[in-house]
Each structure stands twice: as structure tokens, then as C-alpha cells.
mmCIF file of C-alpha atoms in Angstrom:
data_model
loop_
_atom_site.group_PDB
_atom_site.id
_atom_site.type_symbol
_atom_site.label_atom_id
_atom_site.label_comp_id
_atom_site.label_asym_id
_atom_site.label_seq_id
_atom_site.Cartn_x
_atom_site.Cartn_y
_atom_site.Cartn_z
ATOM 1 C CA UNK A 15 -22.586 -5.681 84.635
ATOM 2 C CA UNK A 16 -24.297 -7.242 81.455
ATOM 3 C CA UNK A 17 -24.241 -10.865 81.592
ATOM 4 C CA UNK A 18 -22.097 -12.622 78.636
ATOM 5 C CA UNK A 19 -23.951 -15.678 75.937
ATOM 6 C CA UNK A 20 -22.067 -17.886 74.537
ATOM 7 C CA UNK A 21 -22.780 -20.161 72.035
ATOM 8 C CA UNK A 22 -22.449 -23.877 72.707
ATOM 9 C CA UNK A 23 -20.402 -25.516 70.710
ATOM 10 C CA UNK A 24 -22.644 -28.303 69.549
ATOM 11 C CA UNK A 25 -24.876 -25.267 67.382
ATOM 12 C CA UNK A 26 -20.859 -24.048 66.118
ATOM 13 C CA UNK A 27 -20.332 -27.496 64.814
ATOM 14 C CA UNK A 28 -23.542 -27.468 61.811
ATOM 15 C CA UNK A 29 -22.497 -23.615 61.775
ATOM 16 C CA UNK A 30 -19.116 -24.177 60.161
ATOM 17 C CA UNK A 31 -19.957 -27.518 58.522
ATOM 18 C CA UNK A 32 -22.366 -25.105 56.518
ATOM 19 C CA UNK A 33 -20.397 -22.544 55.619
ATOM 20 C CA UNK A 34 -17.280 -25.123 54.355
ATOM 21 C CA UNK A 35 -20.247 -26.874 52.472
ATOM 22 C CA UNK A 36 -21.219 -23.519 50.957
ATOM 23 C CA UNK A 37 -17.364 -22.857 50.148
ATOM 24 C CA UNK A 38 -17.085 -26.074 48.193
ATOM 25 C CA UNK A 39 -19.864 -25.440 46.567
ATOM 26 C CA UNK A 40 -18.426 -21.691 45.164
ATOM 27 C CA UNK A 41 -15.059 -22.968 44.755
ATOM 28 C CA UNK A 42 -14.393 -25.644 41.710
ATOM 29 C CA UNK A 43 -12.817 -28.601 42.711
ATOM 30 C CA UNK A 44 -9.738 -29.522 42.145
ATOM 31 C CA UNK A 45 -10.006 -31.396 38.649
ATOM 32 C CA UNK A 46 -12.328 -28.371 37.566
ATOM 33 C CA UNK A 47 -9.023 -26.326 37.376
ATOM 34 C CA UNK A 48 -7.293 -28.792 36.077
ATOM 35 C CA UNK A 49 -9.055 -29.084 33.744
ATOM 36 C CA UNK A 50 -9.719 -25.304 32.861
ATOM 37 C CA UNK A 51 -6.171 -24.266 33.159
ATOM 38 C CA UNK A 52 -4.922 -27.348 31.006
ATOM 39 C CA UNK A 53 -7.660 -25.664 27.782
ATOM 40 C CA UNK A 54 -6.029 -22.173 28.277
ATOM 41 C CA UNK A 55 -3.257 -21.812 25.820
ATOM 42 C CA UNK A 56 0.040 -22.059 27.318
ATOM 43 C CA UNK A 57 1.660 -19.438 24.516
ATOM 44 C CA UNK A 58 0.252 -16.168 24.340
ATOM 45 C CA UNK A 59 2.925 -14.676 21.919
ATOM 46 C CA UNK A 60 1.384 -13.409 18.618
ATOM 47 C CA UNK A 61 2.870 -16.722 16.841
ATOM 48 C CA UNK A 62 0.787 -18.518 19.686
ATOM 49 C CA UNK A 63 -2.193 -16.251 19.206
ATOM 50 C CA UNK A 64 -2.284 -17.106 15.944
ATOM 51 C CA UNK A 65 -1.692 -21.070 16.331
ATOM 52 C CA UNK A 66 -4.405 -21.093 18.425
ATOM 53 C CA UNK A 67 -7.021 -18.932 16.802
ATOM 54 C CA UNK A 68 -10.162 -19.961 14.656
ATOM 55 C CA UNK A 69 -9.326 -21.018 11.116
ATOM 56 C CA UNK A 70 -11.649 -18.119 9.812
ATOM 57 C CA UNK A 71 -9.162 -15.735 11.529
ATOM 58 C CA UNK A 72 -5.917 -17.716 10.870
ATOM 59 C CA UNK A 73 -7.640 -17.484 7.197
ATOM 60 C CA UNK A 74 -7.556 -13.266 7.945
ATOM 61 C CA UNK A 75 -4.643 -12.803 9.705
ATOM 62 C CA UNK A 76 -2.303 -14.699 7.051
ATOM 63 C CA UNK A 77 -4.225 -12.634 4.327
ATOM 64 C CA UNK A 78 -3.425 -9.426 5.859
ATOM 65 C CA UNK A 79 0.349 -10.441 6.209
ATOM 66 C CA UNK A 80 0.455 -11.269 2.554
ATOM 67 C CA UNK A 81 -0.828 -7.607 2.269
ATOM 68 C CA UNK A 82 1.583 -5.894 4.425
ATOM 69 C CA UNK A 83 4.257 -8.192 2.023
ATOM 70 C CA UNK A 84 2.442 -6.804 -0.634
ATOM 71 C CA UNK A 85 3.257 -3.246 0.282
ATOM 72 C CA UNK A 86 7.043 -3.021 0.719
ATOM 73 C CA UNK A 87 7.433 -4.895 -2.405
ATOM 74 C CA UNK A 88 5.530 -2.633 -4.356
ATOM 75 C CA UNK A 89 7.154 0.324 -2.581
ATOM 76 C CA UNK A 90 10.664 -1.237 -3.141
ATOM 77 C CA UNK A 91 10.110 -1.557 -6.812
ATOM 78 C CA UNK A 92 8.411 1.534 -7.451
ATOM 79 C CA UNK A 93 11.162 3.418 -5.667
ATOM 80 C CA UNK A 94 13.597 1.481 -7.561
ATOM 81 C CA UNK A 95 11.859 2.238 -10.531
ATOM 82 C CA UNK A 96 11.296 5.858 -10.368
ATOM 83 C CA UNK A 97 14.617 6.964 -9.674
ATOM 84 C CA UNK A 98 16.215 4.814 -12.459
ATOM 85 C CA UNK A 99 13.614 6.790 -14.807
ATOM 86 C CA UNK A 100 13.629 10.217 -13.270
ATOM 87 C CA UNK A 101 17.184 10.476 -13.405
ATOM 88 C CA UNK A 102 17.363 9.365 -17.184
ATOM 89 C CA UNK A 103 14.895 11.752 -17.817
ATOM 90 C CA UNK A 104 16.368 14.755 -16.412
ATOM 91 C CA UNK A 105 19.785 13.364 -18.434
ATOM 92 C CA UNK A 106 17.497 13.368 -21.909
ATOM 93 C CA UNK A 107 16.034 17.019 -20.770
ATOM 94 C CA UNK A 108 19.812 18.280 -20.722
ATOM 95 C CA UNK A 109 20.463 17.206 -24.068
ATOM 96 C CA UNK A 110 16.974 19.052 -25.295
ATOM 97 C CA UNK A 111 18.266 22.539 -24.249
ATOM 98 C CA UNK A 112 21.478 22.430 -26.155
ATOM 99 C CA UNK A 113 21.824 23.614 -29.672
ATOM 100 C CA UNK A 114 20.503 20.967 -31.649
ATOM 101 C CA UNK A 115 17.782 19.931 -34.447
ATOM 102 C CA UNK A 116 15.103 16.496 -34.388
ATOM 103 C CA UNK A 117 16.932 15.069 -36.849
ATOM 104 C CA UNK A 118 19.942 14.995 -35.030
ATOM 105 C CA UNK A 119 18.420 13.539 -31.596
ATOM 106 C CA UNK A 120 16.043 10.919 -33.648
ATOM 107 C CA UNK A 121 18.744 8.354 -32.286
ATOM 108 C CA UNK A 122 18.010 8.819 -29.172
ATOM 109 C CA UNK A 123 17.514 5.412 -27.514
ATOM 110 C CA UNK A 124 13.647 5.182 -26.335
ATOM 111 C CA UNK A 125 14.500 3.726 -22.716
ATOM 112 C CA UNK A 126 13.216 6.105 -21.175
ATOM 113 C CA UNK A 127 10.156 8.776 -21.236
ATOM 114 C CA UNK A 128 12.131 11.844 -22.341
ATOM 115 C CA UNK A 129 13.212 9.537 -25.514
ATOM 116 C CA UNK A 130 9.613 8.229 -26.400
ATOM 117 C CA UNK A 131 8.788 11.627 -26.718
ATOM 118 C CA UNK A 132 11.885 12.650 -28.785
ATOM 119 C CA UNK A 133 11.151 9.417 -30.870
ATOM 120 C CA UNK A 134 7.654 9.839 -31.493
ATOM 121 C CA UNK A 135 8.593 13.445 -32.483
ATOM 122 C CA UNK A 136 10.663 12.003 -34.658
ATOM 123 C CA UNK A 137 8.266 9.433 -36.712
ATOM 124 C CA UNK A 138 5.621 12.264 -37.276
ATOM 125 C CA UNK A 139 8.683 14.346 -39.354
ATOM 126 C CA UNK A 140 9.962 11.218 -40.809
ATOM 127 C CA UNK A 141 6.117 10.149 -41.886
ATOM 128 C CA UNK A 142 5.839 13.899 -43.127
ATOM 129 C CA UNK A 143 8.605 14.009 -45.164
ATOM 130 C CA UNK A 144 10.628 16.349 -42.695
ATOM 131 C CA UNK A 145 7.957 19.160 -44.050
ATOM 132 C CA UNK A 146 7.293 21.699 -41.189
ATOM 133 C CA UNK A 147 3.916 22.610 -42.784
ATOM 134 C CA UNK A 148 1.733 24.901 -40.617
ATOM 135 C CA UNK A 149 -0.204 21.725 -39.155
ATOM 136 C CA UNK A 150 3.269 19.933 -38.618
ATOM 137 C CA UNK A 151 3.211 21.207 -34.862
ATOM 138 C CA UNK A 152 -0.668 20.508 -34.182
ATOM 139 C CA UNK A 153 0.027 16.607 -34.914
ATOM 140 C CA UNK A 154 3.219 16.424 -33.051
ATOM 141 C CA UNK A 155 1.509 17.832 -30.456
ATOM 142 C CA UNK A 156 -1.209 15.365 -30.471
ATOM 143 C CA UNK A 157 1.538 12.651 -30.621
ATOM 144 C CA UNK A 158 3.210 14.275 -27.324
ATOM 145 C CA UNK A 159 0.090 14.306 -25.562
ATOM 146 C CA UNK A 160 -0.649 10.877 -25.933
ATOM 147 C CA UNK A 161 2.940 9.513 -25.763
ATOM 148 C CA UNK A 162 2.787 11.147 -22.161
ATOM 149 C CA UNK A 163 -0.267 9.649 -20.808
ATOM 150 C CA UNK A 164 0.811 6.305 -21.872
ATOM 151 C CA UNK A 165 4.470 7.026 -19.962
ATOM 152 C CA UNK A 166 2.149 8.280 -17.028
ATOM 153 C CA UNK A 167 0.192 5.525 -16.803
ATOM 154 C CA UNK A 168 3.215 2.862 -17.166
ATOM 155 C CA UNK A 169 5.252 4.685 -13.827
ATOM 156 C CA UNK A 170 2.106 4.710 -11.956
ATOM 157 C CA UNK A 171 0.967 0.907 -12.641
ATOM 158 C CA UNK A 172 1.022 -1.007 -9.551
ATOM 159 C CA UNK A 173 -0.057 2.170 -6.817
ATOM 160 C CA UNK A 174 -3.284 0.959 -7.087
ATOM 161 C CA UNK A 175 -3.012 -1.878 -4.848
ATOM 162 C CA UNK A 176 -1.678 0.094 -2.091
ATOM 163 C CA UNK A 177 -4.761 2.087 -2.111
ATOM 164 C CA UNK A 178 -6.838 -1.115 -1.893
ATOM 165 C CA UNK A 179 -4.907 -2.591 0.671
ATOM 166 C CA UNK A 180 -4.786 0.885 2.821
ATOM 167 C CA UNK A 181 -8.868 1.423 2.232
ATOM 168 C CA UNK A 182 -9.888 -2.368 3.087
ATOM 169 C CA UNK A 183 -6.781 -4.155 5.964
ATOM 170 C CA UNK A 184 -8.660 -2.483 8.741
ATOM 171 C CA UNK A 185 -12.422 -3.594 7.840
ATOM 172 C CA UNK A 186 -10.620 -6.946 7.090
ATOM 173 C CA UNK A 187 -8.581 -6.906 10.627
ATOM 174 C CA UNK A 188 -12.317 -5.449 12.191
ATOM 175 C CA UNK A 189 -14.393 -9.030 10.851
ATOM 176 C CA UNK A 190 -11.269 -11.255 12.028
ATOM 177 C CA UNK A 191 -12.214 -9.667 15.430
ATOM 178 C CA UNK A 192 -15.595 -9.678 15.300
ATOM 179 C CA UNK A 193 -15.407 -13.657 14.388
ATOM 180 C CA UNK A 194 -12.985 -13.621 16.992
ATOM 181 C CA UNK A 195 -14.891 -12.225 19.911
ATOM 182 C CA UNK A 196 -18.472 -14.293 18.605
ATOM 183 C CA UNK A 197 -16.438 -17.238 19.260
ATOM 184 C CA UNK A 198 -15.222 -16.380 22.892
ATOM 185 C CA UNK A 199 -18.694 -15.308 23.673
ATOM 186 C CA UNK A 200 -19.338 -18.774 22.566
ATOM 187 C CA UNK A 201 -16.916 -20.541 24.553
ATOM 188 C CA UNK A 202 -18.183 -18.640 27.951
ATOM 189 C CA UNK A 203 -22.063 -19.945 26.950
ATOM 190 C CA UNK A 204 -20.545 -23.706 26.707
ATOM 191 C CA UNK A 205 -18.423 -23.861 29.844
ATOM 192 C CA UNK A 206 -21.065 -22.262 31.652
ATOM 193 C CA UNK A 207 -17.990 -19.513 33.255
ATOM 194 C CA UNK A 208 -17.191 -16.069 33.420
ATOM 195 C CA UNK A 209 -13.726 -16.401 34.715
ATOM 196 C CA UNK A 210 -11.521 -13.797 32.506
ATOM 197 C CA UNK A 211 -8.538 -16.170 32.641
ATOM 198 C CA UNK A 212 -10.751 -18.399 30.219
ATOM 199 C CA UNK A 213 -12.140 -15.946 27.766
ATOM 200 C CA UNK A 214 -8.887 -13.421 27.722
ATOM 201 C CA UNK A 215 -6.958 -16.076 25.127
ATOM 202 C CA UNK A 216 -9.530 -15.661 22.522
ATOM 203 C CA UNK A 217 -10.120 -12.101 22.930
ATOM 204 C CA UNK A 218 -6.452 -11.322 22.681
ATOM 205 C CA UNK A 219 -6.504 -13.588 19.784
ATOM 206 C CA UNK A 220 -9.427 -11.522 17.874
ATOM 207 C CA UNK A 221 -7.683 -8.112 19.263
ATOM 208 C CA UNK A 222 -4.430 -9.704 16.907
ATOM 209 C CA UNK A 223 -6.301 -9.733 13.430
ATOM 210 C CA UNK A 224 -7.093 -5.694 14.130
ATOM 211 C CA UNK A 225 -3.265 -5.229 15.056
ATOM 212 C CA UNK A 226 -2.801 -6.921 11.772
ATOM 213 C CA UNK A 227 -4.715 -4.504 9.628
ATOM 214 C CA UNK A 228 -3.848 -1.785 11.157
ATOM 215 C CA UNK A 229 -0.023 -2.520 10.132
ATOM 216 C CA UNK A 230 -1.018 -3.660 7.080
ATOM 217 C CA UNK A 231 -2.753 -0.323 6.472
ATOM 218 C CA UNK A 232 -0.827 2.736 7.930
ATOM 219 C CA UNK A 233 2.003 1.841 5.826
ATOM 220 C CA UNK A 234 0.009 1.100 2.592
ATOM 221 C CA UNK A 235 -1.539 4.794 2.898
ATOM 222 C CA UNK A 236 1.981 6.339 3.811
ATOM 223 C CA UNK A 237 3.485 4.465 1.088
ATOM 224 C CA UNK A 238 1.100 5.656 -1.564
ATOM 225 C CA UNK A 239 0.756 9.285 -1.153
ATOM 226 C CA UNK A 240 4.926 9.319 -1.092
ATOM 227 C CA UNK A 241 4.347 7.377 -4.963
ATOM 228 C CA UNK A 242 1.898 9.645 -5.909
ATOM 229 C CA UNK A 243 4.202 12.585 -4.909
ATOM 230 C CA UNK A 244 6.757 10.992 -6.792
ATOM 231 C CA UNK A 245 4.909 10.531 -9.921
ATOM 232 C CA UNK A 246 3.728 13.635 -9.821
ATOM 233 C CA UNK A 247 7.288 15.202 -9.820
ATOM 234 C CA UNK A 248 7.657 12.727 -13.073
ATOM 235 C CA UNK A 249 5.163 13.680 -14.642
ATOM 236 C CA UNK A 250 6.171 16.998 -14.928
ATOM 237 C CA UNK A 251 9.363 16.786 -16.240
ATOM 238 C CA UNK A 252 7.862 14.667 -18.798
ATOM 239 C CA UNK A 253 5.922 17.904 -19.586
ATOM 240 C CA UNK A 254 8.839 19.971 -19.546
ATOM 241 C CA UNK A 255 10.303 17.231 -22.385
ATOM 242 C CA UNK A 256 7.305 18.178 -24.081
ATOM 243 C CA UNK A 257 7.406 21.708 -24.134
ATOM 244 C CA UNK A 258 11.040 21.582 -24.886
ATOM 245 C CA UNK A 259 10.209 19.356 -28.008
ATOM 246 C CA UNK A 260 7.504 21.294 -29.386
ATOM 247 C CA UNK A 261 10.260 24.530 -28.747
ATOM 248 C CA UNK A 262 12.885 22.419 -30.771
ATOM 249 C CA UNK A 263 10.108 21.616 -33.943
ATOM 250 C CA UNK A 264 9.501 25.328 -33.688
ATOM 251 C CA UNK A 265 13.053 26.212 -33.915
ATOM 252 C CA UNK A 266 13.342 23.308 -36.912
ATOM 253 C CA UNK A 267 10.675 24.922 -38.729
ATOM 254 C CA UNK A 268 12.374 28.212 -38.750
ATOM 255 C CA UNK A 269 15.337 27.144 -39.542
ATOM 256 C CA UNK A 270 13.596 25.320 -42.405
ATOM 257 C CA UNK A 271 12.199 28.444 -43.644
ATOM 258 C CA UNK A 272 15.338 30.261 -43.678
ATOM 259 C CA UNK A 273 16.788 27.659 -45.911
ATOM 260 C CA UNK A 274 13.972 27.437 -48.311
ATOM 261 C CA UNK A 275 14.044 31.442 -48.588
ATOM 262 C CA UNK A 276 17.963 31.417 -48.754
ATOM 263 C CA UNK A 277 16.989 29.163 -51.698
ATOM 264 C CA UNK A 278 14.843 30.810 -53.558
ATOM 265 C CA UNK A 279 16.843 34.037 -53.268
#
């Protein structure tokens, strides 16, 4: 039978006074977490985030929610926009496959693309003296071609900034994080802690300004290629009004000739 040692209990005494000493030591006091929970933000929705966040990224955070504003107003417009004039231009292409002459549809009101055409179709004959002469199609041509561009470039004026906005929100939502995270990284070097409770505020705030581009951008790049689709599909009947116009000068000039021979028969 092994004999049994036990410890006296003046050695436990120092023993556990140690190890409470060593415990108060590791554990802050109680005005320490006072303190630290008091400097932790008390709202952590993104309204919170944001009234709490560095100025630079308030600065990028407001910017990129002028940009996502940015983006459905353009969208609304240009939707707007586009269907008011694609629908008056397929109207104006109707009337171009009917029986008529230029001189006849030169009162066409000039509201819309199909009527600039029909218009500027319209000047060249009247500046010509209504004489289909063999280079009478070459310079309404030229007048169609440029009419068009300038009609292209009119329903696609304000897409550009959705492009902008979709290529640049994240890098600009990426350095409102990166200032974001600096500055926690900051914060932990000054209080001398690596408690997560007192850096998470400032990293969720940082982690906001990406969130921010990001929905600034996705839509901005979805909204643009559906414009540019769009446009496209514009575009093209504005080159069917062209063909059809050059067709009805063609037609005039025939018509013209018959005339002149019925004349001089």
C-alpha cells in the first residue's frame, strides 16, 4: 500500500493567490470593458455602418449611391425614349411602302428619325429643282448617310455613363475598403488589442463600400448592353427608312422620265 502526500495548505494558499494574480492580469478589468464596449458602435445596420465610417469612405460610399441613382435614371429615360421613337418610326416606315412620291411626303413632320430622313430627302430635290439627274441619287444618298449617324448618335447619347459607372464602381467600392481596413489595422496598433469584437465594426464598415460598387455596377453593365441592344434594333429600321427612301427617289425618277418622254412624244 503506497503511502498518500498531501500538500499543506499553507504552500496552497501562495499557490492560488498566484494563479488569481495571473488571472487578473489576462483578464481586463472592469472599466477596460467599459470602456471598450462603450467605443464599439452600438448600430451595425448599413445606415450605421455608414454613420460611423471614415469620412474618406462616407466620401465613397455616397459617391457610389449617386451612381447607382445615376443608372436607373438613365435607364428610365432611355427606355422611355426609345420606345416613343421606335414606335414613330416604324409608323413613318408604313407610310414609305405605300404608293406615294417625295413630294407628296415632304410634309412629313421631322419628330422623329424616319421624318429627318424623308425631310432631308426632300431639301436635296427642292435645292435641285425636283431634277432626278443621274447624280440626284448619289447626293441624297450622302444626305441619308449622314442624317442617320447624327439620329444614331442622338438615341445613343447618355449610354456612355453607364459604361463608366459599370467599368470603375467596383475599383471605387475596392479603395473605400482598402481605406477602410488601413484604418482598422490602425485602430488594433493604438489600443494595443486583438479582440475581434473591436476591429469587426470597421471591417464590416470597409466590406460596405465594396457592397456598394458592386450594386452600383452589376446593374450599370446589365442596363447597358439591354440599350445597346435596343439601339441597335433602331438603328436598323432607320436603315430600312433609308433604303426605302432611296427606293421611292428611284421610283420618282422613273416616273419623271416617263413624263418627260410622254412629253416629248
Amino acid at each position: 500500500m503506497m503511502p498518500q502526500f498531501r500538500v499543506p495548505p499553507m504552500l496552497c494558499k501562495p499557490a492560488l493567490g498566484l494563479m488569481a494574480a495571473a488571472l487578473l492580469l489576462i483578464a481586463p478589468s472592469g472599466a477596460e470593458a467599459a470602456n471598450a464596449l462603450a467605443t464599439l458602435p452600438r448600430d451595425l445596420s448599413p445606415w450605421g455602418m455608414f454613420a460611423n465610417a471614415d469620412i474618406v469612405v462616407q466620401m465613397v460610399m455616397a459617391g457610389l449611391a449617386l451612381a447607382s441613382l445615376a443608372t436607373w435614371t438613365v435607364w428610365l429615360s432611355k427606355t422611355v425614349e426609345l420606345r416613343r421613337e421606335t414606335a414613330r418610326a416604324r409608323a413613318a416606315l408604313a407610310s414609305l411602302e405605300t404608293d406615294t412620291t417625295l413630294a407628296e411626303l415632304r410634309c412629313t413632320e421631322a419628330q422623329n428619325g424616319v421624318g429627318q430622313l424623308i425631310q432631308t430627302a426632300a431639301r436635296e430635290a427642292q435645292l435641285s429643282g425636283w431634277n432626278f439627274d443621274d447624280d440626284f441619287k448619289e447626293r441624297v444618298a450622302l444626305r441619308l448617310e449622314r442624317t442617320e449617324a447624327a439620329m444614331s448618335r442622338k438615341i445613343a447619347r447618355g449610354t456612355g455613363i453607364l459604361a463608366t459607372i459599370g467599368a470603375v464602381a467596383p475599383f471605387v467600392g475596392l479603395f473605400g475598403t482598402v481605406w477602410g481596413i488601413m484604418n482598422a489595422f490602425i485602430g488594433i496598433s493604438e489600443a494595443h488589442t486583438t479582440n475581434l469584437a473591436v476591429v469587426a465594426p470597421g471591417i464590416a464598415e470597409a466590406l460596405l463600400a465594396t457592397a456598394l460598387g458592386l450594386v452600383a455596377a452589376v446593374p450599370a453593365v446589365v442596363i447597358y448592353n439591354y440599350l445597346v441592344r435596343q439601339i441597335a434594333n433602331y438603328r436598323a429600321l432607320l436603315g430600312d427608312a433609308s433604303a426605302q427612301v432611296l427606293l421611292l427617289v428611284s421610283r420618282d425618277r422613273g416616273r419623271s422620265a416617263r413624263l418627260m418622254a410622254r412629253a416629248a412624244e
